[in-house]
mmCIF file of C-alpha atoms and ligand atoms in Angstrom:
data_model
loop_
_atom_site.group_PDB
_atom_site.id
_atom_site.type_symbol
_atom_site.label_atom_id
_atom_site.label_comp_id
_atom_site.label_asym_id
_atom_site.label_seq_id
_atom_site.Cartn_x
_atom_site.Cartn_y
_atom_site.Cartn_z
ATOM 1 C CA MET A 1 119.725 55.000 61.687
ATOM 2 C CA PRO A 2 121.629 52.107 60.076
ATOM 3 C CA ALA A 3 121.029 48.694 61.362
ATOM 4 C CA LYS A 4 123.816 45.930 62.103
ATOM 5 C CA TYR A 5 124.160 43.331 59.282
ATOM 6 C CA LYS A 6 123.053 39.812 60.785
ATOM 7 C CA ASP A 7 124.715 36.814 59.339
ATOM 8 C CA TYR A 8 121.775 34.240 59.399
ATOM 9 C CA TYR A 9 123.903 31.580 58.193
ATOM 10 C CA GLU A 10 126.612 31.919 61.056
ATOM 11 C CA ILE A 11 123.532 32.244 63.461
ATOM 12 C CA LEU A 12 122.266 28.856 62.504
ATOM 13 C CA GLY A 13 125.561 27.555 61.998
ATOM 14 C CA VAL A 14 125.180 26.266 58.592
ATOM 15 C CA PRO A 15 127.142 27.228 55.153
ATOM 16 C CA ARG A 16 125.440 29.464 52.743
ATOM 17 C CA THR A 17 124.922 26.375 50.361
ATOM 18 C CA ALA A 18 122.918 24.454 53.102
ATOM 19 C CA SER A 19 119.853 22.555 51.880
ATOM 20 C CA ASP A 20 116.560 23.395 53.405
ATOM 21 C CA ALA A 21 116.610 20.137 55.261
ATOM 22 C CA ASP A 22 119.961 21.230 56.981
ATOM 23 C CA ILE A 23 118.560 24.557 57.918
ATOM 24 C CA LYS A 24 115.552 22.856 59.373
ATOM 25 C CA LYS A 25 117.574 20.397 61.398
ATOM 26 C CA SER A 26 119.895 23.002 62.680
ATOM 27 C CA PHE A 27 117.211 25.333 63.684
ATOM 28 C CA ARG A 28 115.250 22.717 65.523
ATOM 29 C CA LYS A 29 118.482 21.705 67.281
ATOM 30 C CA LEU A 30 119.412 25.226 68.546
ATOM 31 C CA ALA A 31 115.694 26.308 68.951
ATOM 32 C CA ARG A 32 115.358 23.238 71.583
ATOM 33 C CA GLN A 33 118.633 24.262 73.115
ATOM 34 C CA TYR A 34 117.582 27.875 73.677
ATOM 35 C CA HIS A 35 113.915 27.639 74.181
ATOM 36 C CA PRO A 36 113.237 30.025 77.078
ATOM 37 C CA ASP A 37 110.885 27.635 78.602
ATOM 38 C CA VAL A 38 113.561 24.776 79.108
ATOM 39 C CA ALA A 39 117.017 26.852 79.270
ATOM 40 C CA LYS A 40 118.348 27.749 82.693
ATOM 41 C CA GLU A 41 119.599 31.173 81.719
ATOM 42 C CA LYS A 42 116.115 32.347 80.706
ATOM 43 C CA LYS A 43 116.719 35.921 79.713
ATOM 44 C CA GLN A 44 119.739 35.214 77.659
ATOM 45 C CA ALA A 45 118.084 32.160 76.118
ATOM 46 C CA GLU A 46 115.202 34.214 74.885
ATOM 47 C CA GLU A 47 117.382 36.669 73.037
ATOM 48 C CA LYS A 48 119.094 33.884 71.449
ATOM 49 C CA PHE A 49 116.041 31.849 70.671
ATOM 50 C CA LYS A 50 114.445 34.991 68.858
ATOM 51 C CA GLU A 51 117.780 35.563 67.090
ATOM 52 C CA ILE A 52 117.640 31.827 65.940
ATOM 53 C CA ASN A 53 113.890 32.288 65.066
ATOM 54 C CA GLU A 54 114.567 35.331 63.157
ATOM 55 C CA ALA A 55 117.323 33.688 60.947
ATOM 56 C CA TYR A 56 114.957 30.759 60.292
ATOM 57 C CA GLU A 57 112.095 32.973 59.341
ATOM 58 C CA VAL A 58 114.460 34.476 56.610
ATOM 59 C CA LEU A 59 116.209 31.339 55.420
ATOM 60 C CA SER A 60 113.240 28.878 55.492
ATOM 61 C CA ASP A 61 111.296 31.264 53.247
ATOM 62 C CA PRO A 62 112.642 30.762 49.644
ATOM 63 C CA ALA A 63 111.697 34.376 48.509
ATOM 64 C CA LYS A 64 113.118 35.974 51.669
ATOM 65 C CA ARG A 65 116.348 33.649 51.586
ATOM 66 C CA LYS A 66 116.663 34.676 47.923
ATOM 67 C CA LYS A 67 116.257 38.368 48.902
ATOM 68 C CA TYR A 68 118.794 37.988 51.595
ATOM 69 C CA ASP A 69 121.240 36.082 49.569
ATOM 70 C CA GLU A 70 121.226 39.111 46.904
ATOM 71 C CA LEU A 71 122.907 41.292 49.373
ATOM 72 C CA GLY A 72 126.052 39.087 48.931
ATOM 73 C CA ALA A 73 128.413 37.056 51.068
ATOM 74 C CA ASN A 74 130.920 39.917 51.691
ATOM 75 C CA TRP A 75 128.896 41.240 54.389
ATOM 76 C CA GLN A 76 130.477 40.939 58.019
ATOM 77 C CA SER A 77 128.381 40.318 60.993
ATOM 78 C CA GLY A 78 127.626 43.544 62.983
ATOM 79 C CA ALA A 79 128.635 45.655 60.099
ATOM 80 C CA GLU A 80 126.734 48.962 59.729
ATOM 81 C CA PHE A 81 123.876 48.342 57.278
ATOM 82 C CA ARG A 82 121.473 50.184 55.174
ATOM 83 C CA ALA A 83 118.988 48.661 53.051
ATOM 84 C CA PRO A 84 120.043 49.023 49.437
ATOM 85 C CA PRO A 85 117.989 51.257 46.982
ATOM 86 C CA GLY A 86 114.932 49.314 45.689
ATOM 87 C CA TRP A 87 114.596 47.086 48.771
ATOM 88 C CA GLU A 88 111.511 49.400 49.991
ATOM 89 C CA SER A 89 109.500 48.215 46.913
ATOM 90 C CA HIS A 90 109.687 44.712 48.055
ATOM 91 C CA SER A 91 107.833 45.391 51.261
ATOM 92 C CA LYS A 92 104.115 45.565 51.177
ATOM 93 C CA ARG A 93 104.150 48.947 52.794
ATOM 94 C CA GLY A 94 107.536 50.461 52.877
ATOM 95 C CA GLY A 95 107.618 54.127 53.329
ATOM 96 C CA PHE A 96 110.455 54.602 55.617
ATOM 97 C CA PRO A 97 112.511 56.692 56.628
ATOM 98 C CA GLY A 98 109.517 58.568 57.409
ATOM 99 C CA ARG A 99 109.136 62.132 57.744
ATOM 100 C CA GLY A 100 107.826 63.612 61.045
ATOM 101 C CA SER A 101 104.701 65.801 60.497
ATOM 102 C CA ARG A 102 107.123 68.777 60.392
ATOM 103 C CA GLY A 103 109.454 67.457 57.785
ATOM 104 C CA GLU A 104 111.790 66.394 59.997
ATOM 105 C CA GLU A 105 112.971 63.047 59.300
ATOM 106 C CA PHE A 106 112.471 60.280 61.725
ATOM 107 C CA GLU A 107 113.199 56.659 61.427
ATOM 108 C CA PHE A 108 111.443 54.463 63.951
ATOM 109 C CA GLU A 109 113.334 51.874 65.881
ATOM 110 C CA PHE A 110 111.736 49.288 67.764
ATOM 111 C CA GLY A 111 113.112 47.437 70.879
ATOM 112 C CA GLY A 112 111.799 44.191 72.786
ATOM 113 C CA THR A 113 109.677 42.994 69.828
ATOM 114 C CA GLY A 114 111.963 40.314 69.130
ATOM 115 C CA PHE A 115 113.200 41.458 65.591
ATOM 116 C CA SER A 116 116.205 42.984 64.887
ATOM 117 C CA ASP A 117 116.518 46.472 63.043
ATOM 118 C CA PHE A 118 118.181 44.538 60.331
ATOM 119 C CA PHE A 119 115.142 42.278 59.968
ATOM 120 C CA GLU A 120 112.908 45.126 60.303
ATOM 121 C CA GLN A 121 114.517 47.061 57.470
ATOM 122 C CA LEU A 122 114.558 44.170 55.036
ATOM 123 C CA PHE A 123 111.368 42.464 55.694
ATOM 124 C CA GLY A 124 109.558 43.936 58.379
ATOM 125 C CA ALA A 125 106.667 46.327 58.706
ATOM 126 C CA ARG A 126 108.673 48.556 60.872
ATOM 127 C CA GLY A 127 107.905 52.261 60.567
ATOM 128 C CA ALA A 128 105.230 51.727 57.969
ATOM 129 C CA ARG A 129 102.505 54.308 58.100
ATOM 130 C CA SER A 130 98.757 53.408 57.804
ATOM 131 C CA GLY A 131 98.307 56.895 56.100
ATOM 132 C CA SER A 132 95.302 57.689 58.548
ATOM 133 C CA GLY A 133 95.008 61.141 60.151
ATOM 134 C CA GLY A 134 96.135 63.033 57.154
ATOM 135 C CA PHE A 135 94.071 65.882 57.742
ATOM 136 C CA GLN A 136 95.299 68.718 55.801
ATOM 137 C CA PRO A 137 93.425 71.980 56.162
ATOM 138 C CA GLY A 138 93.728 74.136 53.295
ATOM 139 C CA GLY A 139 94.549 77.992 53.627
ATOM 140 C CA PHE A 140 96.502 77.577 56.776
ATOM 141 C CA GLU A 141 100.404 77.750 56.817
ATOM 142 C CA ARG A 142 101.862 74.220 57.574
ATOM 143 C CA GLU A 143 103.421 75.616 60.756
ATOM 144 C CA PHE A 144 100.007 76.182 62.358
ATOM 145 C CA ALA A 145 98.291 73.308 60.987
ATOM 146 C CA GLN A 146 96.708 70.834 63.601
ATOM 147 C CA GLU A 147 97.439 67.355 62.389
ATOM 148 C CA ARG A 148 96.779 64.029 63.982
ATOM 149 C CA GLY A 149 99.843 62.008 64.261
ATOM 150 C CA ARG A 150 100.209 58.994 61.908
ATOM 151 C CA ASP A 151 100.070 55.457 63.080
ATOM 152 C CA ILE A 152 103.127 53.507 63.033
ATOM 153 C CA GLU A 153 103.487 49.693 62.511
ATOM 154 C CA GLY A 154 106.102 47.234 63.743
ATOM 155 C CA ASP A 155 106.438 43.390 63.872
ATOM 156 C CA ILE A 156 106.397 41.558 67.186
ATOM 157 C CA MET A 157 107.483 37.915 67.568
ATOM 158 C CA VAL A 158 105.514 35.868 69.710
ATOM 159 C CA THR A 159 106.348 32.528 70.800
ATOM 160 C CA LEU A 160 103.553 29.637 70.630
ATOM 161 C CA GLU A 161 103.560 29.436 74.438
ATOM 162 C CA GLU A 162 102.834 33.121 74.686
ATOM 163 C CA GLY A 163 100.256 32.699 72.381
ATOM 164 C CA VAL A 164 98.657 30.155 74.787
ATOM 165 C CA ARG A 165 99.170 31.918 77.832
ATOM 166 C CA GLY A 166 99.183 35.324 76.854
ATOM 167 C CA SER A 167 101.753 37.683 78.104
ATOM 168 C CA VAL A 168 102.906 41.180 78.666
ATOM 169 C CA ARG A 169 105.894 42.386 76.744
ATOM 170 C CA SER A 170 108.149 45.641 77.092
ATOM 171 C CA VAL A 171 108.386 47.251 73.701
ATOM 172 C CA SER A 172 110.603 50.530 73.140
ATOM 173 C CA VAL A 173 109.892 52.831 70.072
ATOM 174 C CA ARG A 174 112.236 55.503 69.305
ATOM 175 C CA HIS A 175 110.274 58.224 67.555
ATOM 176 C CA GLY A 176 109.602 62.052 67.000
ATOM 177 C CA ALA A 177 107.791 63.566 69.879
ATOM 178 C CA PRO A 178 106.783 67.219 70.386
ATOM 179 C CA CYS A 179 109.577 69.536 71.589
ATOM 180 C CA PRO A 180 108.902 70.004 75.468
ATOM 181 C CA ASN A 181 110.469 73.619 75.108
ATOM 182 C CA CYS A 182 108.209 74.975 72.547
ATOM 183 C CA GLY A 183 105.343 72.584 73.083
ATOM 184 C CA GLY A 184 105.776 71.437 69.326
ATOM 185 C CA THR A 185 105.224 75.010 67.638
ATOM 186 C CA GLY A 186 108.783 75.360 66.700
ATOM 187 C CA GLN A 187 108.722 78.811 68.122
ATOM 188 C CA LYS A 188 109.608 80.361 71.419
ATOM 189 C CA ALA A 189 109.065 83.887 72.364
ATOM 190 C CA ASN A 190 108.907 84.793 68.514
ATOM 191 C CA HIS A 191 112.081 83.025 67.772
ATOM 192 C CA LEU A 192 112.960 79.817 66.449
ATOM 193 C CA CYS A 193 113.211 77.130 69.199
ATOM 194 C CA ASN A 194 116.721 76.419 69.848
ATOM 195 C CA THR A 195 116.104 73.035 71.598
ATOM 196 C CA CYS A 196 114.435 71.539 68.459
ATOM 197 C CA GLY A 197 115.791 73.985 65.914
ATOM 198 C CA GLY A 198 112.276 74.939 64.805
ATOM 199 C CA THR A 199 111.117 71.486 63.761
ATOM 200 C CA GLY A 200 108.655 71.126 67.008
ATOM 201 C CA GLN A 201 109.740 67.720 67.270
ATOM 202 C CA LEU A 202 112.605 65.741 69.213
ATOM 203 C CA ALA A 203 113.598 62.099 68.904
ATOM 204 C CA ARG A 204 112.459 60.167 71.865
ATOM 205 C CA THR A 205 112.448 56.464 73.102
ATOM 206 C CA ASP A 206 109.372 55.336 74.864
ATOM 207 C CA THR A 207 108.846 52.292 76.606
ATOM 208 C CA TYR A 208 105.352 50.696 76.943
ATOM 209 C CA GLN A 209 103.866 47.556 78.266
ATOM 210 C CA VAL A 210 102.111 45.722 75.776
ATOM 211 C CA LYS A 211 99.431 42.885 76.397
ATOM 212 C CA ILE A 212 99.676 40.009 74.201
ATOM 213 C CA PRO A 213 96.360 38.421 74.662
ATOM 214 C CA ALA A 214 95.948 34.667 74.826
ATOM 215 C CA GLY A 215 94.724 33.209 71.561
ATOM 216 C CA VAL A 216 96.782 35.846 69.218
ATOM 217 C CA ALA A 217 96.912 34.769 65.656
ATOM 218 C CA GLU A 218 99.688 35.029 62.754
ATOM 219 C CA GLY A 219 99.293 38.560 61.258
ATOM 220 C CA GLN A 220 97.070 40.000 63.852
ATOM 221 C CA ARG A 221 97.551 43.568 64.745
ATOM 222 C CA LEU A 222 97.725 44.783 68.309
ATOM 223 C CA ARG A 223 96.711 48.194 68.545
ATOM 224 C CA VAL A 224 98.419 50.489 71.315
ATOM 225 C CA ALA A 225 96.300 53.712 71.465
ATOM 226 C CA GLY A 226 97.857 57.124 71.189
ATOM 227 C CA ARG A 227 101.416 55.455 70.866
ATOM 228 C CA GLY A 228 102.275 56.279 67.307
ATOM 229 C CA GLU A 229 103.506 59.308 65.748
ATOM 230 C CA ALA A 230 103.179 62.439 67.640
ATOM 231 C CA GLY A 231 100.413 64.967 66.398
ATOM 232 C CA SER A 232 101.387 68.581 65.529
ATOM 233 C CA GLY A 233 100.021 72.078 66.742
ATOM 234 C CA GLY A 234 98.468 69.951 69.884
ATOM 235 C CA ALA A 235 96.471 67.390 67.890
ATOM 236 C CA ALA A 236 96.288 63.852 69.073
ATOM 237 C CA ALA A 237 98.980 61.095 68.565
ATOM 238 C CA GLY A 238 98.341 58.398 66.153
ATOM 239 C CA ASP A 239 98.398 54.864 67.185
ATOM 240 C CA LEU A 240 101.035 52.015 67.420
ATOM 241 C CA TYR A 241 100.135 48.685 65.776
ATOM 242 C CA LEU A 242 102.194 45.673 66.438
ATOM 243 C CA ARG A 243 101.686 42.836 63.783
ATOM 244 C CA VAL A 244 101.912 39.474 65.608
ATOM 245 C CA ARG A 245 104.366 36.970 63.919
ATOM 246 C CA LEU A 246 104.260 33.517 65.532
ATOM 247 C CA ALA A 247 107.531 32.105 66.305
ATOM 248 C CA LYS A 248 108.601 28.940 64.700
ATOM 249 C CA HIS A 249 108.714 26.095 67.502
ATOM 250 C CA PRO A 250 111.292 23.356 67.444
ATOM 251 C CA ASP A 251 108.542 20.598 68.013
ATOM 252 C CA PHE A 252 105.411 21.796 66.376
ATOM 253 C CA ASP A 253 104.327 23.206 62.851
ATOM 254 C CA VAL A 254 101.400 25.246 62.871
ATOM 255 C CA GLN A 255 98.493 24.859 60.430
ATOM 256 C CA ASP A 256 95.597 27.221 61.211
ATOM 257 C CA HIS A 257 94.962 26.671 64.835
ATOM 258 C CA ASN A 258 96.282 23.153 64.865
ATOM 259 C CA LEU A 259 99.817 22.127 66.028
ATOM 260 C CA VAL A 260 101.261 19.393 64.034
ATOM 261 C CA TYR A 261 103.826 16.934 65.875
ATOM 262 C CA GLU A 262 105.843 14.335 64.384
ATOM 263 C CA ALA A 263 106.087 11.374 66.726
ATOM 264 C CA PRO A 264 108.849 8.707 65.972
ATOM 265 C CA LEU A 265 107.769 5.264 66.882
ATOM 266 C CA ALA A 266 109.791 2.074 67.345
ATOM 267 C CA PRO A 267 108.815 -0.871 65.107
ATOM 268 C CA TRP A 268 107.425 -2.620 67.998
ATOM 269 C CA GLU A 269 105.545 0.295 69.201
ATOM 270 C CA ALA A 270 103.717 0.552 65.708
ATOM 271 C CA VAL A 271 103.139 -3.351 65.282
ATOM 272 C CA LEU A 272 102.042 -3.839 68.993
ATOM 273 C CA GLY A 273 100.287 -0.628 69.768
ATOM 274 C CA ALA A 274 101.732 1.681 72.881
ATOM 275 C CA SER A 275 100.931 4.358 74.918
ATOM 276 C CA ILE A 276 103.452 7.381 74.282
ATOM 277 C CA ALA A 277 103.744 10.803 75.884
ATOM 278 C CA VAL A 278 103.824 13.636 73.397
ATOM 279 C CA PRO A 279 104.739 17.257 74.349
ATOM 280 C CA THR A 280 101.961 20.093 74.012
ATOM 281 C CA LEU A 281 102.500 23.615 74.723
ATOM 282 C CA THR A 282 101.726 23.088 78.370
ATOM 283 C CA THR A 283 102.029 19.700 79.743
ATOM 284 C CA PRO A 284 102.676 16.415 77.848
ATOM 285 C CA VAL A 285 99.800 14.100 77.146
ATOM 286 C CA ASN A 286 99.665 10.478 76.803
ATOM 287 C CA ILE A 287 98.244 8.962 73.663
ATOM 288 C CA LYS A 288 97.258 5.642 72.534
ATOM 289 C CA ILE A 289 99.062 4.133 69.464
ATOM 290 C CA PRO A 290 96.889 1.489 68.010
ATOM 291 C CA PRO A 291 98.424 -1.933 66.954
ATOM 292 C CA GLY A 292 99.324 -1.799 63.158
ATOM 293 C CA THR A 293 99.998 1.905 62.986
ATOM 294 C CA GLN A 294 101.702 3.093 59.769
ATOM 295 C CA THR A 295 104.202 5.747 59.154
ATOM 296 C CA GLY A 296 102.089 8.767 58.371
ATOM 297 C CA GLN A 297 99.016 8.134 60.283
ATOM 298 C CA LYS A 298 97.367 11.162 62.021
ATOM 299 C CA LEU A 299 96.100 10.945 65.677
ATOM 300 C CA ARG A 300 94.022 13.916 66.838
ATOM 301 C CA VAL A 301 94.248 15.039 70.247
ATOM 302 C CA ARG A 302 91.247 17.574 70.681
ATOM 303 C CA GLY A 303 91.684 21.005 72.152
ATOM 304 C CA LYS A 304 95.407 20.918 72.588
ATOM 305 C CA GLY A 305 96.467 23.176 69.573
ATOM 306 C CA LEU A 306 96.528 26.958 69.788
ATOM 307 C CA PRO A 307 93.560 28.838 71.431
ATOM 308 C CA HIS A 308 91.116 30.635 69.311
ATOM 309 C CA ARG A 309 89.702 33.857 70.096
ATOM 310 C CA ASP A 310 86.298 33.214 68.374
ATOM 311 C CA GLY A 311 85.896 29.472 68.954
ATOM 312 C CA PRO A 312 87.244 26.495 70.436
ATOM 313 C CA ALA A 313 90.955 25.772 70.426
ATOM 314 C CA GLY A 314 92.503 23.886 67.696
ATOM 315 C CA ASP A 315 93.807 20.325 68.112
ATOM 316 C CA LEU A 316 97.315 18.614 68.195
ATOM 317 C CA ILE A 317 97.550 16.367 65.288
ATOM 318 C CA VAL A 318 100.265 13.581 65.850
ATOM 319 C CA VAL A 319 101.795 12.227 62.747
ATOM 320 C CA THR A 320 103.384 8.896 63.276
ATOM 321 C CA ARG A 321 106.802 8.069 61.785
ATOM 322 C CA VAL A 322 107.986 4.421 62.218
ATOM 323 C CA GLU A 323 111.866 4.491 62.665
ATOM 324 C CA VAL A 324 114.188 1.650 62.730
ATOM 325 C CA PRO A 325 117.155 1.050 65.125
ATOM 326 C CA GLN A 326 120.461 1.498 63.052
ATOM 327 C CA HIS A 327 122.656 -0.510 65.105
ATOM 328 C CA VAL A 328 121.605 -3.845 66.685
ATOM 329 C CA THR A 329 123.669 -6.204 68.823
ATOM 330 C CA ASP A 330 124.230 -9.804 67.964
ATOM 331 C CA PRO A 331 121.458 -11.300 70.130
ATOM 332 C CA GLN A 332 119.055 -8.831 68.840
ATOM 333 C CA ARG A 333 120.017 -9.506 65.271
ATOM 334 C CA LYS A 334 119.223 -13.268 66.126
ATOM 335 C CA LEU A 335 115.759 -12.024 67.267
ATOM 336 C CA TRP A 336 115.106 -10.154 64.158
ATOM 337 C CA GLU A 337 116.270 -12.957 62.033
ATOM 338 C CA GLU A 338 113.950 -15.349 63.908
ATOM 339 C CA LEU A 339 111.245 -12.723 63.202
ATOM 340 C CA ALA A 340 111.897 -12.632 59.553
ATOM 341 C CA ARG A 341 111.699 -16.465 59.250
ATOM 342 C CA GLN A 342 108.352 -16.637 61.213
ATOM 343 C CA SER A 343 106.650 -13.623 59.482
ATOM 344 C CA HIS A 344 104.334 -13.846 56.688
ATOM 345 C CA PHE A 345 104.312 -9.973 56.313
ATOM 346 C CA LYS A 346 104.981 -9.181 52.462
ATOM 347 C CA PRO A 347 105.181 -5.466 52.149
ATOM 348 C CA ARG A 348 105.752 -5.554 48.308
ATOM 349 C CA GLU A 349 102.575 -7.589 47.578
HETATM 350 ZN ZN1 ZN B 1 111.226 73.351 70.333
#
């Protein structure tokens, strides 16, 4: 099933020559605008937020951006796209399109995971097989073999807020399922089944409610039992695994279970000290900026990072950055001039 080409540069509103800094800046602006927790049209914003995140995941990663750029600039957004030959070898598992256990080709398509089919084809784990359940009884004809369905794997994008609160997501998977007319045998009354043409399997889209537990971590695999590839000859189905990929956040960087937030300070706040409000993934907290704070100082707010399944939550690390006003009025300039005359501060000594 071909995917639709995604123009990640267009999505982030940057030229193909954009610098890493420009890409980050544009991502943060758009991600703030469309963050599902703040946008008014929540459902629409969520789709957009995930699209922006997908684009940023690719363009902010030099290796992924390079691979993406290798596709060339002539693709139109929305054009029918198939991964060029050789792409599979770049993904760790690869292995799609898959073969149903009866030899029928099935490509797995995921809906509701937050990643497009295009992303999954190029960078994702979609349709990867774990290779378990490969029980091949010798001496039997393949048509009569009982074989557990293989496990399938896809990626799921989880926002940091979801990671804190936990959530339930609706995920749909299009995959091969036993033909209801012949029960997966491919035969009906000693003839080839005319519903499935003798393959024993039909493509089917199933939608599952998947629980995202609070405290999920990047790369964690969520197991949805029995929702993988159908078994043959009445054997059990494989499992569906969803690999968690934490969405990038406009305000926070993630380091292990800690969140890093850069807090801009006015010069007088840095000199005199201040109490400022900083965002967290739930409600903002007030923190004390000590007098004489420099750019790059780190202030730790315990327990306001990401939850941890096997231990205490991570911390919020506030990194200060002193900013100066770019424009001053005449009276303000006089005050700064007066300060310059009075001060004994010599930053270069
Ligand atoms: Zn059939």
